[in-house]
């Protein structure tokens, strides 16, 4: 009993002894660190020492080691200590944090005030202890802020107080000034309005300043601090060390050549990444029409051999549902004998309506072993394809042709509303009819294999030619486009009941002027499968009214534009290419990074295609995406502290499925090729994630800007904001580059 009382008393004594505090101040020059310390020391009843590197050497600037020694000795004397130096980078804080222990709590007080304020204070001050004043101050502040790493509890701090405005500073002053000798402060992070906003509220807020064109009325810059003129004078502040010619050349690049159609199939025996146009076709006539397998396989091989060299980067896949199918093994063996390139032609076991979701094989075109009426029904492939594609295929087919003769085919562009399109990435179905050897079916050839083989050859020729015409039309489209975005191909086909040609007239009806799809989409009209003009615009009235674009599911997304959607829905198919998979998000490298580090955080929520779809109830999703984006940005910063990041959404994305860009601000990438690329990340077209979160929680939706004018805005350096009327002028403008 006695012992218990003794212990309690001892504990109380311990409590009373309290702890010393080492406060590591964190802030740019001009943020008010010294003023803060001095104010607290004047008002506090606790013994404090202020260690300032600018004066530690007998009133002159000293070294970090001197600060460490001095701080350690002050602590030993029982004082609490303010470490008054910038400490903006984690590494600069590490040794000081180690001074903490059972007797000493280590706190951080972060004066994370706007760059503009710090700079203007630094520029104005005279007789600064560290002689940092006048014009050179701006440059130093700017440089230091770009390296800022906000402190984390995991560094060893027991308490972090973040101050982002004068009110925050005052609150922190009150807290520390009121500390008596025995008082302690609760542990944890305080003052963080958005705990994930460290980077953007700091460096990024500073960098994200954009000037909207005067006629757009964009609000982008209204909330931002204008970057003071001093920054424009800073050497190396613009696009430092960058290969500007590659950055801003107007030339079409690889993305234009059709590599941005983004399917990535993770499995098939060829290990293909399936970024290529692919026709999946069933063996014609060998099932219900009872065509001899040997003969059919000969015809397949003959026709494949004929076409394989015309395919370019496209490929053909013979598909059968059954493992050990006779026709597949015959064809495989014969293809091997003939040394047909297995990357151009191979066989695949799987359901032709679920090649992507069921087998990871993305085929933009599938062939249907159709009946002559071009109707659903029967069994096998025809029934499966009509059923999987939904009624849209029947309607689209009926608009193209009413019937089909053996040996012919008809190409039907698949409406993007069809599940086969959205889910599997199929853009076209080619119905093809082979010869019939089944006496119980119409037009039986009664064993006439001469005629039968002739018709079968004709059918495959028609099918493969049809596929090639689709491939060419897509190539044409992408070549006609100056940038990396391609529209869903437009197909218009003349047909009549007895001409079931595979002629595809493409491009003629499409007017495009190049540019990002979000721009093209406004201007491009394409003829859809029912022959009506539909405008592919996803956001024609974007600037006027966000509501009008809120119904994303009714919009047309081309197959290529669904790649992120497919990745988000079926991440396991892409797992080798992904950085992270969770229930809520998928993280992957941008396939065409526009900077050294450029990743995408995809929401996995089905139905959120883009920012315009986001409403209050999705806030949690956005917060998760932001948190994940921040985690990756921090990781990258840890690897390379010279980087700076922005996290944000494109006002009008080119790809379906809500995705957050996490992009370093060097813009050092061969994929950044033109003004629209540039402006999509450096104008209000790019909506900062922190702003989006704020807007959604305050107003229930994001404010989307007039993207068209933003993308065609004059070119401006993202750091100094100097404007240039054209890309070449920007390139040539003296003083825009690091040589300035
Ligand atoms: P947005 O304009 O916001 O839709 O941006 C789409 C981004 O997706 C662009 O930065 C493209 O470079 C990128 N991208 C396109 N296809 C793929 C893909 N298959 N995988 C990863 N990123 C892609």
Coordinates of N, CA and C in Angstrom, one line a residue, residues 587-660:
X587 N -2.9 3.1 -59.7 CA -1.9 4.1 -60.1 C -1.0 3.5 -61.2
X588 N -0.8 4.3 -62.2 CA 0.1 3.8 -63.3 C 0.9 5.0 -63.8
X589 N 2.0 4.6 -64.5 CA 2.7 5.7 -65.2 C 1.9 6.1 -66.4
X590 N 1.9 7.4 -66.6 CA 1.3 7.9 -67.9 C 2.1 7.3 -69.0
X591 N 1.4 6.8 -70.0 CA 2.0 6.1 -71.1 C 2.8 7.1 -72.0
X592 N 2.4 8.4 -71.9 CA 3.1 9.4 -72.7 C 3.4 10.6 -71.7
X593 N 4.3 10.3 -70.8 CA 4.5 11.3 -69.8 C 5.0 12.6 -70.3
X594 N 4.4 13.7 -69.8 CA 4.7 15.0 -70.2 C 5.8 15.7 -69.3
X595 N 6.4 14.9 -68.4 CA 7.4 15.4 -67.5 C 8.2 14.2 -67.0
X596 N 9.3 14.5 -66.3 CA 10.1 13.5 -65.8 C 9.3 12.4 -65.0
X597 N 8.4 13.0 -64.2 CA 7.6 12.1 -63.4 C 6.1 12.5 -63.7
X598 N 5.4 11.5 -64.2 CA 4.0 11.8 -64.6 C 3.2 10.5 -64.4
X599 N 2.4 10.5 -63.4 CA 1.6 9.3 -63.1 C 0.2 9.6 -63.1
X600 N -0.7 8.6 -63.2 CA -2.1 8.8 -63.1 C -2.7 8.0 -62.0
X601 N -3.5 8.6 -61.2 CA -4.3 7.9 -60.2 C -5.7 7.8 -60.7
X602 N -6.1 6.6 -61.0 CA -7.4 6.3 -61.5 C -8.4 6.0 -60.4
X603 N -9.6 6.6 -60.5 CA -10.6 6.1 -59.6 C -11.1 4.8 -60.1
X604 N -11.5 3.9 -59.3 CA -12.1 2.6 -59.8 C -13.6 2.7 -59.7
X605 N -14.1 3.8 -59.4 CA -15.6 3.9 -59.3 C -16.2 3.9 -60.7
X606 N -17.0 3.0 -61.0 CA -17.6 2.9 -62.3 C -18.7 3.9 -62.5
X607 N -18.6 4.8 -63.5 CA -19.6 5.8 -63.6 C -19.1 7.2 -63.5
X608 N -17.9 7.3 -62.9 CA -17.3 8.6 -62.8 C -16.3 8.7 -64.0
X609 N -16.7 9.3 -65.1 CA -15.8 9.4 -66.2 C -14.8 10.5 -66.2
X610 N -15.3 11.6 -65.6 CA -14.4 12.8 -65.6 C -14.9 13.8 -64.6
X611 N -14.1 14.9 -64.5 CA -14.4 15.8 -63.4 C -15.8 16.4 -63.4
X612 N -16.3 16.6 -64.6 CA -17.7 17.1 -64.8 C -18.7 16.2 -64.1
X613 N -18.4 15.0 -63.9 CA -19.4 14.0 -63.3 C -19.4 14.1 -61.8
X614 N -18.3 14.7 -61.3 CA -18.1 14.6 -59.8 C -19.1 15.5 -59.1
X615 N -19.6 15.0 -58.0 CA -20.5 15.7 -57.2 C -20.1 15.5 -55.7
X616 N -20.9 16.2 -54.9 CA -20.6 16.1 -53.4 C -20.4 14.7 -52.9
X617 N -21.2 13.8 -53.4 CA -21.2 12.5 -52.8 C -19.9 11.7 -53.2
X618 N -19.1 12.3 -54.1 CA -17.9 11.7 -54.6 C -16.7 12.2 -53.9
X619 N -16.9 13.1 -52.9 CA -15.8 13.8 -52.3 C -14.8 12.8 -51.7
X620 N -15.3 11.8 -51.1 CA -14.4 10.8 -50.4 C -13.5 10.2 -51.5
X621 N -14.1 9.9 -52.6 CA -13.3 9.3 -53.7 C -12.1 10.2 -54.1
X622 N -12.5 11.5 -54.2 CA -11.4 12.5 -54.6 C -10.4 12.6 -53.6
X623 N -10.8 12.6 -52.3 CA -9.9 12.7 -51.2 C -8.9 11.5 -51.3
X624 N -9.4 10.4 -51.5 CA -8.6 9.2 -51.6 C -7.6 9.3 -52.7
X625 N -8.1 9.8 -53.9 CA -7.2 9.9 -55.0 C -6.1 10.9 -54.7
X626 N -6.5 12.0 -54.1 CA -5.5 13.1 -53.7 C -4.5 12.5 -52.7
X627 N -5.0 11.8 -51.7 CA -4.0 11.2 -50.8 C -3.0 10.3 -51.4
X628 N -3.5 9.5 -52.3 CA -2.7 8.5 -53.0 C -1.7 9.3 -53.9
X629 N -2.2 10.3 -54.6 CA -1.3 11.1 -55.4 C -0.2 11.8 -54.6
X630 N -0.6 12.3 -53.5 CA 0.4 13.0 -52.6 C 1.4 12.0 -52.1
X631 N 1.0 10.8 -51.8 CA 1.9 9.8 -51.4 C 3.0 9.5 -52.4
X632 N 2.5 9.4 -53.7 CA 3.5 9.2 -54.7 C 4.4 10.4 -55.0
X633 N 3.8 11.6 -54.9 CA 4.6 12.8 -55.1 C 5.7 12.9 -54.1
X634 N 5.3 12.5 -52.8 CA 6.3 12.6 -51.8 C 7.4 11.5 -52.0
X635 N 7.0 10.4 -52.5 CA 8.0 9.4 -52.8 C 9.0 9.9 -53.8
X636 N 8.4 10.5 -54.9 CA 9.3 11.0 -55.9 C 10.2 12.1 -55.4
X637 N 9.6 12.9 -54.5 CA 10.4 14.0 -54.0 C 11.5 13.5 -53.1
X638 N 11.2 12.4 -52.4 CA 12.2 11.8 -51.6 C 13.4 11.4 -52.5
X639 N 13.1 10.8 -53.6 CA 14.1 10.3 -54.5 C 14.9 11.5 -55.2
X640 N 14.1 12.6 -55.5 CA 14.8 13.7 -56.1 C 14.1 15.0 -55.6
X641 N 14.8 15.6 -54.7 CA 14.2 16.7 -54.0 C 14.2 18.0 -54.9
X642 N 14.8 17.9 -56.1 CA 14.7 19.1 -56.9 C 13.4 19.1 -57.7
X643 N 12.6 18.1 -57.6 CA 11.4 18.1 -58.4 C 10.3 18.9 -57.6
X644 N 9.4 19.4 -58.4 CA 8.2 20.0 -57.7 C 7.0 19.4 -58.4
X645 N 5.9 19.2 -57.7 CA 4.7 18.5 -58.3 C 3.5 19.3 -58.3
X646 N 2.6 19.0 -59.2 CA 1.2 19.5 -59.2 C 0.4 18.2 -59.3
X647 N -0.8 18.3 -58.7 CA -1.8 17.2 -58.8 C -3.0 17.9 -59.3
X648 N -3.6 17.3 -60.3 CA -4.8 17.9 -60.8 C -5.5 17.1 -61.9
X649 N -6.6 17.7 -62.3 CA -7.5 17.1 -63.3 C -7.5 17.9 -64.6
X650 N -7.7 17.3 -65.7 CA -8.0 18.1 -66.9 C -9.4 18.5 -66.9
X651 N -9.7 19.7 -67.3 CA -11.1 20.1 -67.4 C -11.9 19.2 -68.2
X652 N -11.4 18.9 -69.4 CA -12.0 18.0 -70.4 C -11.0 17.0 -70.7
X653 N -11.1 15.8 -70.1 CA -10.1 14.8 -70.3 C -10.3 14.1 -71.7
X654 N -9.2 13.6 -72.1 CA -9.3 12.8 -73.4 C -9.6 11.4 -73.1
X655 N -9.3 10.9 -71.9 CA -9.5 9.5 -71.6 C -10.7 9.4 -70.6
X656 N -11.5 8.3 -70.8 CA -12.6 8.1 -69.9 C -12.0 7.5 -68.6
X657 N -12.7 7.8 -67.6 CA -12.5 7.3 -66.2 C -11.7 8.4 -65.4
X658 N -12.3 8.9 -64.4 CA -11.7 10.0 -63.6 C -10.3 9.7 -63.3
X659 N -9.4 10.5 -63.6 CA -8.0 10.3 -63.3 C -7.3 11.6 -62.9
X660 N -6.5 11.4 -61.9 CA -5.7 12.5 -61.3 C -4.3 12.5 -61.9

